[in-house]
CSV table of C-alpha atoms and ligand atoms in Angstrom, one decimal:
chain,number,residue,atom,x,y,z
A,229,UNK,CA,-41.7,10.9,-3.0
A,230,UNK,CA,-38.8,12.5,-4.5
A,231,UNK,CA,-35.1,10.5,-5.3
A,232,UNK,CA,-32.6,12.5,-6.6
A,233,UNK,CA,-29.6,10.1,-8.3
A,234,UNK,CA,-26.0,12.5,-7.8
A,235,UNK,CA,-22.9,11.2,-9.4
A,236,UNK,CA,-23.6,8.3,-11.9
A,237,UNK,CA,-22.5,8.2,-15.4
A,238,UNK,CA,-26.0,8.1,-17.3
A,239,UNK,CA,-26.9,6.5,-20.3
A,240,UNK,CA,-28.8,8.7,-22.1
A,241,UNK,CA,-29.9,8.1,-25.7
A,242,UNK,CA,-26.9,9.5,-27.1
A,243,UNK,CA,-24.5,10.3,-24.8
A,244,UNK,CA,-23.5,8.9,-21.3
A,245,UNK,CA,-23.5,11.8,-19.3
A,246,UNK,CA,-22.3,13.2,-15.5
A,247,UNK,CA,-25.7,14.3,-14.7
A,248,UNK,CA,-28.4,14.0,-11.7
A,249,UNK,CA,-31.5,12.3,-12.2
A,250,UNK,CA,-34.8,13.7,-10.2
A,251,UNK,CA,-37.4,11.4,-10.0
A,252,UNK,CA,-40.4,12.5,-8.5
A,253,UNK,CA,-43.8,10.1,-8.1
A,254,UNK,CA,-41.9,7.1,-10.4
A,255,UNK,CA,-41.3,9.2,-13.5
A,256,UNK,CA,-37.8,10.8,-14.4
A,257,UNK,CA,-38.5,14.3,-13.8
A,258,UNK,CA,-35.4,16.1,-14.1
A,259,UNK,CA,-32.1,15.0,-15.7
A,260,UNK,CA,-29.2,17.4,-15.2
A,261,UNK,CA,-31.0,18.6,-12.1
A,262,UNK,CA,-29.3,21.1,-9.7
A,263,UNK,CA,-26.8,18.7,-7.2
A,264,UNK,CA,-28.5,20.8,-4.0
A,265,UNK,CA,-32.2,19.9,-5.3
A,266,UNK,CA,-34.6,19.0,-2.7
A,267,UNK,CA,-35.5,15.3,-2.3
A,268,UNK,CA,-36.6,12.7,-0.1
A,269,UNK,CA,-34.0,10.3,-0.6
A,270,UNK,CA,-30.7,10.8,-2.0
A,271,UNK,CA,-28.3,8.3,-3.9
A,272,UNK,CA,-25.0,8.7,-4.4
A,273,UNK,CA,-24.1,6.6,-7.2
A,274,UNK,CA,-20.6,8.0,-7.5
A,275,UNK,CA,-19.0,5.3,-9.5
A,276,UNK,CA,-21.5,4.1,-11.0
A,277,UNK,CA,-23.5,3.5,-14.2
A,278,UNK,CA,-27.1,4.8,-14.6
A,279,UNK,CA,-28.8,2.5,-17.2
A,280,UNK,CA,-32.9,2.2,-18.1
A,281,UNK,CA,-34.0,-0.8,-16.5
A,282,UNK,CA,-34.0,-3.9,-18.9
A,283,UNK,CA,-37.1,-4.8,-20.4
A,284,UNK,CA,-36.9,-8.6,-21.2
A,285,UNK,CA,-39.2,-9.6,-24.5
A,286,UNK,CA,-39.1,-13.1,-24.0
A,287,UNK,CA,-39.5,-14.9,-20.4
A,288,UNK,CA,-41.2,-18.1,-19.6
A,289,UNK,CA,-42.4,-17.7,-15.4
A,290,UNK,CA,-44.6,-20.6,-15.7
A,291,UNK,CA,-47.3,-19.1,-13.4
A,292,UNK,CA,-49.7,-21.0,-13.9
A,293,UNK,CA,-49.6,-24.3,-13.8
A,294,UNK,CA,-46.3,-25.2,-13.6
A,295,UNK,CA,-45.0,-23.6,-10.7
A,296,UNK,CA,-42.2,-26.1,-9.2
A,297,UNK,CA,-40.4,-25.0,-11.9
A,298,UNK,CA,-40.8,-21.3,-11.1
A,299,UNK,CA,-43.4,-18.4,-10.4
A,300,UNK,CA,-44.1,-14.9,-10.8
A,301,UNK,CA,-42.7,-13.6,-7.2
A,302,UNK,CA,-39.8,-15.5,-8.1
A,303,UNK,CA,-39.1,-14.8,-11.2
A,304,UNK,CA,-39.9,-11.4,-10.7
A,305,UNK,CA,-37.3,-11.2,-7.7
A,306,UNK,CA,-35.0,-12.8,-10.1
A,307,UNK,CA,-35.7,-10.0,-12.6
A,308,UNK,CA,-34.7,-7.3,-9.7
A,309,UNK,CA,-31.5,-8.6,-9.0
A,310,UNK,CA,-30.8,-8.7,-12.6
A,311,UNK,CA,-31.8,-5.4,-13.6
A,312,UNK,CA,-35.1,-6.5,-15.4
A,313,UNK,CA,-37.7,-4.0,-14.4
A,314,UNK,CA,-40.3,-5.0,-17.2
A,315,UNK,CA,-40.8,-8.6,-18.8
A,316,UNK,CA,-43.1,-10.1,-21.6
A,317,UNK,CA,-44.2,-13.4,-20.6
A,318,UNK,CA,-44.8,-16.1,-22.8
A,319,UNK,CA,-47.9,-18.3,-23.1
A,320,UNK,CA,-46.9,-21.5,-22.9
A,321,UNK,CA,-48.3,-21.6,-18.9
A,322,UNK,CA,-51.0,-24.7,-17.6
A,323,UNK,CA,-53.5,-23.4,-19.1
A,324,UNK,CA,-52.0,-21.3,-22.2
A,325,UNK,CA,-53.2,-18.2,-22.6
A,326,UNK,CA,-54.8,-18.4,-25.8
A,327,UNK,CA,-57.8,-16.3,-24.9
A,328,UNK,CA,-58.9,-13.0,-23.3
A,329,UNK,CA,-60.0,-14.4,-19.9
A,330,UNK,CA,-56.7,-16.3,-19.5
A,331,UNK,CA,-54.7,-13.1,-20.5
A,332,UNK,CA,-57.0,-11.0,-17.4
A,333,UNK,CA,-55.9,-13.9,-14.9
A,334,UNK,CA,-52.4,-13.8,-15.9
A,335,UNK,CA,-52.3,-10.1,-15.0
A,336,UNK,CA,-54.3,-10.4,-12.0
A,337,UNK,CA,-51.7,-12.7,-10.7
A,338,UNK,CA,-49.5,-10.5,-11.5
A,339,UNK,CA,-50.4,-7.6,-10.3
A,340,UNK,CA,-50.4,-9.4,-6.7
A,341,UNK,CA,-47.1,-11.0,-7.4
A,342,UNK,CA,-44.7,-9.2,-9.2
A,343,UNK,CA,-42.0,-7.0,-7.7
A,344,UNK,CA,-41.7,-5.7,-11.7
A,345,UNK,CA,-43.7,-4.2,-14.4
A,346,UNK,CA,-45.7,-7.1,-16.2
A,347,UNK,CA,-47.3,-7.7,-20.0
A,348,UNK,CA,-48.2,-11.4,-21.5
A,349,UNK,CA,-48.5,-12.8,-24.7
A,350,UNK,CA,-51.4,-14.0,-26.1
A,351,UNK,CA,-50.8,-17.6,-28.1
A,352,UNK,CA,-52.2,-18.5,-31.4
A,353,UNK,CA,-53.9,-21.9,-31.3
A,354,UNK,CA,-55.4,-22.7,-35.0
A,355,UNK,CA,-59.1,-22.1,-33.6
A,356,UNK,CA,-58.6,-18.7,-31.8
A,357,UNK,CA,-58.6,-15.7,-34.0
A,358,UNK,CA,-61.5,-14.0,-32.6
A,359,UNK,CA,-59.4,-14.5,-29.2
A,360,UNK,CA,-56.6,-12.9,-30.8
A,361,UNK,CA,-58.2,-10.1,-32.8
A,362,UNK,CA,-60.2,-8.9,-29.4
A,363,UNK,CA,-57.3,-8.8,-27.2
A,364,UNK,CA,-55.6,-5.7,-26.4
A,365,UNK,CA,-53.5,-5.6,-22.6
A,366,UNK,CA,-51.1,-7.5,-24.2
A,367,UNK,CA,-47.7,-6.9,-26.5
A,368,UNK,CA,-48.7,-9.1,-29.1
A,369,UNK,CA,-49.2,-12.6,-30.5
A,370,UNK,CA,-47.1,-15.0,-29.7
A,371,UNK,CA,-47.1,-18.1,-32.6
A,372,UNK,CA,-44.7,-21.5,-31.8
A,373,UNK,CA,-44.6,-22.5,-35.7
A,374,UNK,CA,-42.5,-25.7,-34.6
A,375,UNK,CA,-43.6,-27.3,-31.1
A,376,UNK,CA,-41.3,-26.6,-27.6
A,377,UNK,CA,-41.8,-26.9,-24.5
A,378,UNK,CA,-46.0,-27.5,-24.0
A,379,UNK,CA,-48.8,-28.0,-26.8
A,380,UNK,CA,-48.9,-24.8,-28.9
A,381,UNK,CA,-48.3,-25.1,-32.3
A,382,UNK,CA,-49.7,-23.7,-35.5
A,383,UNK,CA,-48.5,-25.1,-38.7
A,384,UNK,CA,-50.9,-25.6,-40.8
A,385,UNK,CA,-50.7,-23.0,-43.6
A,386,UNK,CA,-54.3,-22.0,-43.9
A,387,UNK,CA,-54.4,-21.2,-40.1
A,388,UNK,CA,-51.3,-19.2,-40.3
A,389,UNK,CA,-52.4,-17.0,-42.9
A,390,UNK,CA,-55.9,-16.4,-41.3
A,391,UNK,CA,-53.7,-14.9,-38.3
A,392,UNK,CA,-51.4,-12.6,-40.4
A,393,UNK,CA,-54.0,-11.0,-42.4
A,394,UNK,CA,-57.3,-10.9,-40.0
A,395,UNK,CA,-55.0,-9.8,-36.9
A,396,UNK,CA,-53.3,-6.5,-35.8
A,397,UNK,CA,-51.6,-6.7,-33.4
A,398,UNK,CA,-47.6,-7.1,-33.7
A,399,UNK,CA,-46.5,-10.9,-33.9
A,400,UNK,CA,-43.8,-12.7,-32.5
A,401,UNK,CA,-42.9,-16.5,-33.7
A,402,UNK,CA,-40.3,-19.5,-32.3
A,403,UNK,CA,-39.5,-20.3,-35.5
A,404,UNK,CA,-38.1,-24.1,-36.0
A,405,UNK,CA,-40.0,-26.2,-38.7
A,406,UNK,CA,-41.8,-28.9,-37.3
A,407,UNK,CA,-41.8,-31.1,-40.3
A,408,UNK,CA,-37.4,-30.8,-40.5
A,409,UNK,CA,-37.1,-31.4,-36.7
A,410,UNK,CA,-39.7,-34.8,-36.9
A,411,UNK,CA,-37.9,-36.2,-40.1
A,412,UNK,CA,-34.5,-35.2,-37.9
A,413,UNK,CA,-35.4,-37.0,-35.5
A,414,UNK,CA,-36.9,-40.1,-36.8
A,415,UNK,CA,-33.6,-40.3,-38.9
A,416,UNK,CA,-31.7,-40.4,-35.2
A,417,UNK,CA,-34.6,-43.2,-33.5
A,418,UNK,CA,-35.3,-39.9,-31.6
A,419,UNK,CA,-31.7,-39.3,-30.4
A,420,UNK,CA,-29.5,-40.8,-27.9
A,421,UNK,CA,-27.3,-38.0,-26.7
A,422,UNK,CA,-27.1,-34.1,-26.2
A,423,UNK,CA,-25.5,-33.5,-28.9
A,424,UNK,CA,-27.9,-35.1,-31.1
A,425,UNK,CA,-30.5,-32.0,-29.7
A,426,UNK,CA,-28.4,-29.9,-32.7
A,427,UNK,CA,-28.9,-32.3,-35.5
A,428,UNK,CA,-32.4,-33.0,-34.9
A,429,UNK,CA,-33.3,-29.0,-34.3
A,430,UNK,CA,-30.9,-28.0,-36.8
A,431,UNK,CA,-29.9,-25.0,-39.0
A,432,UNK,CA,-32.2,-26.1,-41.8
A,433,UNK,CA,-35.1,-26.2,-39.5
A,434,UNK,CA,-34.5,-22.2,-38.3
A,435,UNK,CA,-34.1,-20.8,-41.9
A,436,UNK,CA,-37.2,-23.0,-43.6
A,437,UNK,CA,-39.7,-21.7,-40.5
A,438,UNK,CA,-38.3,-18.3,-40.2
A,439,UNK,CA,-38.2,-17.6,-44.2
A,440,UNK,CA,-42.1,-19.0,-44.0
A,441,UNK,CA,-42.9,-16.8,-41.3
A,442,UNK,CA,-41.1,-13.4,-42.8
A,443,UNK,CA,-42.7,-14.3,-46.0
A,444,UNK,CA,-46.1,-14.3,-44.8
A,445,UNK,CA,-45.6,-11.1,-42.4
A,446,UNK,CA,-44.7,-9.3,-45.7
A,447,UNK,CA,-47.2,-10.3,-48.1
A,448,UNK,CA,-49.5,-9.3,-45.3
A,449,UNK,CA,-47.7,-6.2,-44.7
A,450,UNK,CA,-47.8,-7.4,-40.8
A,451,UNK,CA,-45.1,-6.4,-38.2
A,452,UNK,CA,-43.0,-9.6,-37.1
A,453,UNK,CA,-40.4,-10.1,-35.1
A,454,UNK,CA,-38.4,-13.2,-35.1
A,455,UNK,CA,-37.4,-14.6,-31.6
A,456,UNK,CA,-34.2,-16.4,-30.4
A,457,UNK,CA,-32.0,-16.3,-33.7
A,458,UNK,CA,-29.4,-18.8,-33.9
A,459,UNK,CA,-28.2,-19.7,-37.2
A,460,UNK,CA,-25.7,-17.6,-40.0
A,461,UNK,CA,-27.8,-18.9,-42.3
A,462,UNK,CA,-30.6,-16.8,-40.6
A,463,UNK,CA,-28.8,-13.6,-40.3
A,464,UNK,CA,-27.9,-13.6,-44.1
A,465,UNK,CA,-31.9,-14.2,-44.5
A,466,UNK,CA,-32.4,-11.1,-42.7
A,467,UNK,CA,-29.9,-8.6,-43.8
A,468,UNK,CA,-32.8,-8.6,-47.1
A,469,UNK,CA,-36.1,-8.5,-45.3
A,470,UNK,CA,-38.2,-4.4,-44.7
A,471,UNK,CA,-38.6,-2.5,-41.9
A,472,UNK,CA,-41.4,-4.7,-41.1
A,473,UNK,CA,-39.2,-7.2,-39.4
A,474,UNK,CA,-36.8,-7.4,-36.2
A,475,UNK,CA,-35.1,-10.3,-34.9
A,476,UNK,CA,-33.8,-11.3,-31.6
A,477,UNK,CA,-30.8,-13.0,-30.0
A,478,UNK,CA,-30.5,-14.4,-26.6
A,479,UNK,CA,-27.2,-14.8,-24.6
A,480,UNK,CA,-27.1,-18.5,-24.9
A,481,UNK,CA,-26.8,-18.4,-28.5
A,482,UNK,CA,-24.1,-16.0,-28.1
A,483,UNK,CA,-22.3,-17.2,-25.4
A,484,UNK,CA,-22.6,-21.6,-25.8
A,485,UNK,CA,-21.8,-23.2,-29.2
A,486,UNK,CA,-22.4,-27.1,-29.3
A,487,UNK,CA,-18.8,-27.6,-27.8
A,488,UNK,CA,-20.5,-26.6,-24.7
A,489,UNK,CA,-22.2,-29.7,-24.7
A,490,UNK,CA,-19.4,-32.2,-23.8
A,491,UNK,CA,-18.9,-29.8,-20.6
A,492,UNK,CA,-22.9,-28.9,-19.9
A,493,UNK,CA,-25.1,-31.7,-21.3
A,494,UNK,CA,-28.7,-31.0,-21.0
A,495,UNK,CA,-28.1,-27.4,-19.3
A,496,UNK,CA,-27.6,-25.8,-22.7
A,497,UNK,CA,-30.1,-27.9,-24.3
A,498,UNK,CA,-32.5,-25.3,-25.7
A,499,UNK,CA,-35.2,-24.9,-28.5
A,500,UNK,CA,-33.7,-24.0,-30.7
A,501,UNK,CA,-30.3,-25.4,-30.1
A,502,UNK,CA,-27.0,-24.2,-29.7
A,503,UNK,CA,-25.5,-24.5,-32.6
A,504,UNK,CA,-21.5,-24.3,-34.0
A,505,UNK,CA,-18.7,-21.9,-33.5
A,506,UNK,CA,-19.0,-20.2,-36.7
A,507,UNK,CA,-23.3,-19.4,-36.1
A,508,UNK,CA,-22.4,-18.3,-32.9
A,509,UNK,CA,-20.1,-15.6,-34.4
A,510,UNK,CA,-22.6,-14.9,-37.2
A,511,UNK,CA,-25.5,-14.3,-34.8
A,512,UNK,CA,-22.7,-11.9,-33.2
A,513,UNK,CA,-22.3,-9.6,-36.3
A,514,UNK,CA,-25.8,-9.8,-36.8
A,515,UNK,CA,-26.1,-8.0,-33.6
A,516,UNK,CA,-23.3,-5.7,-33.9
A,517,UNK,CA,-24.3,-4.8,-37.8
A,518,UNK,CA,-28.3,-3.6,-37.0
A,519,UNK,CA,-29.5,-6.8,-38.7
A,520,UNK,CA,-30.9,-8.1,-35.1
A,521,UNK,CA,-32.1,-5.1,-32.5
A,522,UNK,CA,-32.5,-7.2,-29.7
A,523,UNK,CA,-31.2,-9.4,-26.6
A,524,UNK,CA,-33.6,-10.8,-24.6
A,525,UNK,CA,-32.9,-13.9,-22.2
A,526,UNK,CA,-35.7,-17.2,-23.3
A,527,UNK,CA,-35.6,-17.6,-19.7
A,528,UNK,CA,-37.3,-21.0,-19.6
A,529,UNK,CA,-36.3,-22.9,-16.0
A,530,UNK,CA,-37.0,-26.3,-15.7
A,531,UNK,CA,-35.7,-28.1,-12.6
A,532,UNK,CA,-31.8,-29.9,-12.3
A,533,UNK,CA,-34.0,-33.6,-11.8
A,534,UNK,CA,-36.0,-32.8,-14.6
A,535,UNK,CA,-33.2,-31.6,-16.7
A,536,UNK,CA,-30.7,-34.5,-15.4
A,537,UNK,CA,-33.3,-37.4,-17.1
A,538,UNK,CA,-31.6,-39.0,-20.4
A,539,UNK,CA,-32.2,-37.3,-23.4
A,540,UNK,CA,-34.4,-37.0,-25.1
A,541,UNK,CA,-36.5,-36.9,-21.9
A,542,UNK,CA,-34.8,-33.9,-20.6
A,543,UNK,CA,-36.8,-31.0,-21.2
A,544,UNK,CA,-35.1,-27.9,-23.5
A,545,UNK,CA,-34.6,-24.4,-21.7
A,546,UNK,CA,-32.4,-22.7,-19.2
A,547,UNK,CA,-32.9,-19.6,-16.6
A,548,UNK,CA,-30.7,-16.3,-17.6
A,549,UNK,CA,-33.0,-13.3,-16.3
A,550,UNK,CA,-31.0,-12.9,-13.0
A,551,UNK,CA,-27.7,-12.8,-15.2
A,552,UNK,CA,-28.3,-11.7,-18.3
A,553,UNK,CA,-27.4,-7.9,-18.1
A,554,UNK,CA,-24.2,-8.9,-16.3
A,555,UNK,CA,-23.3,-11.3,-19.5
A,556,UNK,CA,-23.4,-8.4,-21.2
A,557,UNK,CA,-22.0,-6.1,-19.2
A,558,UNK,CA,-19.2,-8.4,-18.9
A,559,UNK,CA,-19.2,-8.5,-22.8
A,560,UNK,CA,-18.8,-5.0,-22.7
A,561,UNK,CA,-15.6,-5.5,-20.4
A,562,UNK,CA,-13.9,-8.2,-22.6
A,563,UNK,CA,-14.4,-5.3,-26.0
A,564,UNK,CA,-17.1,-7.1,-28.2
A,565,UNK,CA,-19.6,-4.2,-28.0
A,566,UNK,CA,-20.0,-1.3,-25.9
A,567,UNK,CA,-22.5,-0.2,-23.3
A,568,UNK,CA,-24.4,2.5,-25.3
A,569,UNK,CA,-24.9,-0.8,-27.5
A,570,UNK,CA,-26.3,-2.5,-24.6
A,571,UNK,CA,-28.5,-0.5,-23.6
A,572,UNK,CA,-30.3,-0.2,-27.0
A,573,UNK,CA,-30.4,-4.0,-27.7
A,574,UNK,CA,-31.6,-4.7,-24.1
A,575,UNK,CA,-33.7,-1.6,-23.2
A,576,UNK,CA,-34.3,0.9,-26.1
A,577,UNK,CA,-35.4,-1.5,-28.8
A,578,UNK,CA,-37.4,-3.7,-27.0
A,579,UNK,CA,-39.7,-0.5,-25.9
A,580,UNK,CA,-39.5,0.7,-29.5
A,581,UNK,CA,-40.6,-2.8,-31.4
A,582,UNK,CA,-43.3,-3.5,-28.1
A,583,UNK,CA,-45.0,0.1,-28.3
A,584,UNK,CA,-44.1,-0.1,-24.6
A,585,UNK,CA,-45.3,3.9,-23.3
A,586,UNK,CA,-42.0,6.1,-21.6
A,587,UNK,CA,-40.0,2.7,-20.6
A,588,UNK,CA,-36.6,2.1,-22.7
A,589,UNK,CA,-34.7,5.3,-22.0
A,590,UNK,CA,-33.5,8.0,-19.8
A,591,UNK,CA,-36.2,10.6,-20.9
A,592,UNK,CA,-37.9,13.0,-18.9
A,593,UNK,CA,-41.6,12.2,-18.4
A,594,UNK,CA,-40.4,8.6,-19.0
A,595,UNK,CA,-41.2,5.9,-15.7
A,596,UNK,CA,-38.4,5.5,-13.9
A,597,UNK,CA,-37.3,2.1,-14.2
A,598,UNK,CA,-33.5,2.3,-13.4
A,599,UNK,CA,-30.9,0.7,-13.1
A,600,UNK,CA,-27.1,1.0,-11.3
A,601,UNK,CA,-24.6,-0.6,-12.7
A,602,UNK,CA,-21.0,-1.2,-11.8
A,603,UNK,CA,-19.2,-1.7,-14.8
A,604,UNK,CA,-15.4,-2.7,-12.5
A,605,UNK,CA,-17.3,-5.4,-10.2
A,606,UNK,CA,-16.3,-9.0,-10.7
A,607,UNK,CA,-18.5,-11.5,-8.9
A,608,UNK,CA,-18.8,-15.2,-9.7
A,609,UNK,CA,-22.0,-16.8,-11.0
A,610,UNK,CA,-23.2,-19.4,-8.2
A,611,UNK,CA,-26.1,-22.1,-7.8
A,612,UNK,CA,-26.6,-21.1,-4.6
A,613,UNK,CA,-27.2,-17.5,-5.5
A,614,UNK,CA,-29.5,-17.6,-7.9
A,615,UNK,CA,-33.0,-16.4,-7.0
A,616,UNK,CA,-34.6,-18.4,-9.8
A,617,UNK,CA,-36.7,-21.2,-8.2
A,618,UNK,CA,-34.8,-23.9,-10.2
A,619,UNK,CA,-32.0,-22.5,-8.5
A,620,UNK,CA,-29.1,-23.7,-11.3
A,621,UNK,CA,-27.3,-21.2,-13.8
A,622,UNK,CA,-25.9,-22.3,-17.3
A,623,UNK,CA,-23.0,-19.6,-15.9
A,624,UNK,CA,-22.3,-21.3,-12.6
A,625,UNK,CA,-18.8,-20.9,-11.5
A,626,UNK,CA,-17.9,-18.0,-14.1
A,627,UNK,CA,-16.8,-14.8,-13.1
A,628,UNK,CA,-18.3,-11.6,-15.1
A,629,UNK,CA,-16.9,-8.0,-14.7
A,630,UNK,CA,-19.9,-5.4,-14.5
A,631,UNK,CA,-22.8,-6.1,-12.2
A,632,UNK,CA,-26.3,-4.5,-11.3
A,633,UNK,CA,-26.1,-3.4,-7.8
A,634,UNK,CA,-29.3,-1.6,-7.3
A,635,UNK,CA,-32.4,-1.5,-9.3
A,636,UNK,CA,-35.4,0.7,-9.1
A,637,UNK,CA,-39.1,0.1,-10.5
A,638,UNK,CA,-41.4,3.6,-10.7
A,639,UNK,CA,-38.7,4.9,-8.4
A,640,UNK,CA,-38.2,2.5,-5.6
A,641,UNK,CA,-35.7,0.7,-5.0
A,642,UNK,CA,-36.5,-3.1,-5.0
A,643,UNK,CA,-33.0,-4.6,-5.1
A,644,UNK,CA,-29.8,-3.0,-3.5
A,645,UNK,CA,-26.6,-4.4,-2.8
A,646,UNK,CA,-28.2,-8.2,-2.6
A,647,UNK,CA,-31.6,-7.3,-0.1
A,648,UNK,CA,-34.9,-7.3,-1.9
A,649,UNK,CA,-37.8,-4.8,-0.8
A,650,UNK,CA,-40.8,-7.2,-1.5
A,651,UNK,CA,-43.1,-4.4,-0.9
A,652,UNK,CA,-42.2,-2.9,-4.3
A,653,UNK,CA,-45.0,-3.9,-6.8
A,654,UNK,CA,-44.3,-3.8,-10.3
A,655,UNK,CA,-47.5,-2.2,-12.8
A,656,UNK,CA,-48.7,-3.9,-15.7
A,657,UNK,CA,-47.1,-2.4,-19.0
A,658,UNK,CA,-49.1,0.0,-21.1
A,659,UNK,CA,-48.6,-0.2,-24.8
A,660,UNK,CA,-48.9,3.0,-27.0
A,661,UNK,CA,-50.3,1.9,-30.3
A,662,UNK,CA,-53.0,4.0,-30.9
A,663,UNK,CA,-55.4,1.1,-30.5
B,901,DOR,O1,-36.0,-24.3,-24.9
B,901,DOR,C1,-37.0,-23.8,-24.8
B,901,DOR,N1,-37.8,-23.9,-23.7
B,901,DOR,N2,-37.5,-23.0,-25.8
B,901,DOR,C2,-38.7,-22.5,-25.9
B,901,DOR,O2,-39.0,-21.8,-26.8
B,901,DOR,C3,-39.7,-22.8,-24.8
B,901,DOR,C4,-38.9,-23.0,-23.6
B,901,DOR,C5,-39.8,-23.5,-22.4
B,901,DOR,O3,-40.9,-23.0,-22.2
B,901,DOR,O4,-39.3,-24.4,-21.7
């Protein structure tokens, strides 16, 4: 089957170009092909934007085990909408995948369930480095040095070293220190309020676990990359640190500061918190100077009754990965950053720092995961919209200026104009590392 795109603006990697895109058997096989080409279907995305699909580093579907919250089909169908065609999914599922055999299930589900392409973590635990060190469809390592949402946690120094110098594949951490967050919270009786989520999971807790975690990636020579960045004190941290080691931000941090509380309550309570108005901004120049590569979404869904109970009861984490690109598309409408920038922090780099193979850019030979963008479309974020099972948005009732309105996976289209294909399957994600 052959699609030929005539018309958009494509982001290539350095220019964004008036070009046609031939993609023939869900690779890109021509760009600048000729406008009379033969194909089977033809789009004309006059007006539009022609963007790699976003590859999300850091989603939490909760397939299995805790699926009222959400599951693959729907995340994945939230994913479509939003312009996600591949996402790396976290391990913190009933059970976590902290071995091999819970890795293969993961993907078998997967690969019945998913409208996108699909890779998992595998967790640390303290006991299972030969788990780690034998596992290889997978991105990485996931480590939770301070505890969130489920049981994994290592924090014990001895086991943490064992996994940065007797593993090889790269490692990812949620880096808050447990021992700053418990004496934070015994000094509050546990908290009484929202608010209290940012004193007890405060900036002291990010910079102690992330400079132990960059410190031990270095001494072990071991690529790390640090997930969900939220504090200036952070940022400075890592404008010092080698090549070894990328960081992350996700829209929240960007996007709430703990003002948002007084209107949101426990909708922006996240690990790690939001913090104040002056991080927020840092974590922004961090992005905009190099010093973090990525934006990926957390997207943790938890349901509004579960979320409404008294904190600390409520449980932290939010759904973005139906609205992410559109945050940042409407970013890119308001002047903070521009789309080229976009597109590397929310396609390019994730494929570079993943070793994901021919996703991330408008290549030839590369898969084509693609997606349209108009950058002039203001819609408003809704509850009732959302595809997400938990079926809330942080963003409900704002309007955002530049929206995905079709995306493609190897080709097909699987979301147009607000209908979904279901019969588009999403592959698991193949990762180039010469292992
Ligand atoms: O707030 C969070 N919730 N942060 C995490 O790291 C995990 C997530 C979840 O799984 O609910």
């Amino acid at each position: 089957m052959k699609t030929l795109i005539k018309n958009a603006a494509v982001v290539l990697p350095d220019a964004v170009e008036r070009v046609n895109v031939l993609v023939d058997k869900g690779v890109i096989a021509v760009i600048d092909a000729a406008v009379h080409t033969q194909a089977d279907e033809v789009i004309d995305a006059a007006g539009l934007h022609l963007l790699p699909g976003v590859i999300d580093d850091q989603v939490h579907f909760r397939e299995p085990g805790l699926t009222h919250k959400e599951d693959l089909r729907s995340a994945s169908r939230a994913c479509a909408r939003g312009g996600v065609t591949s996402f790396l999914e976290m391990p913190n599922t009933r059970p976590a995948t902290v071995s091999c055999s819970a890795l293969h299930e993961k993907l078998a589900l997967a690969a019945e369930r998913s409208l996108v392409n699909y890779g998992f973590y595998i967790g640390a635990t303290p006991d299972n480095l030969a788990e780690l060190q034998r596992a290889r469809r997978t991105p990485g390592i996931k480590i939770f040095i301070g505890s969130s949402t489920g049981n994994l946690l290592v924090d014990e120094q001895e086991a943490l070293e064992r996994i940065f110098a007797e593993t090889s594949l790269p490692i990812c951490a949620h880096c808050e220190d447990e021992a700053t967050v418990r004496a934070n919270a015994a000094a509050l009786n546990g908290g009484s309020d929202y608010t209290d989520h940012s004193r007890i999971r405060d900036n002291n807790a990010a910079i102690i676990a992330t400079r132990r975690a960059v410190e031990l990636a270095e001494r072990h020579r071991h690529q790390f990359h640090v997930l969900h960045v939220s504090t200036a004190e952070e940022i400075e941290f890592l404008r010092t640190t080698s090549d070894l080691i990328s960081g992350e931000a996700c829209p929240h941090h960007l996007l709430f500061s703990t003002a948002d509380y007084a209107r949101l309550g426990s909708l922006v309570q996240m690990n790690p918190s939001i913090k104040s108005l002056a991080d927020v901004a840092a974590v922004w120049q961090g992005l905009l100077d190099g010093v973090l590569e990525v934006v990926a979404t957390d997207h943790a869904p938890h349901t509004l009754e579960e979320k409404q109970q008294p904190y600390p009861q409520s449980p932290s984490g939010l759904p973005a990965v139906e609205n992410s690109l559109a945050l940042m598309l409407n970013q890119v409408h308001q002047g903070r950053c521009s789309l080229a920038q976009v597109v590397q922090w929310m396609c390019a780099a994730p494929a570079r720092i993943w070793n994901l193979k021919a996703k991330g850019a408008i290549r030839e030979g590369f898969d084509a995961d693609l997606v349209l963008v108009d950058l002039t479309l203001s819609q408003e974020v809704r509850n009732e919209h959302q595809l997400t099972k938990c079926g809330w948005s942080p963003w409900h009732g704002e309007t955002l200026t530049g929206w995905p309105v079709r995306t493609l996976v190897h080709g097909r289209t699987v979301w147009c104009e607000g209908q979904l294909d279901e019969r588009v399957c999403g592959r698991e994600i193949e990762f180039d590392r010469g292992d």
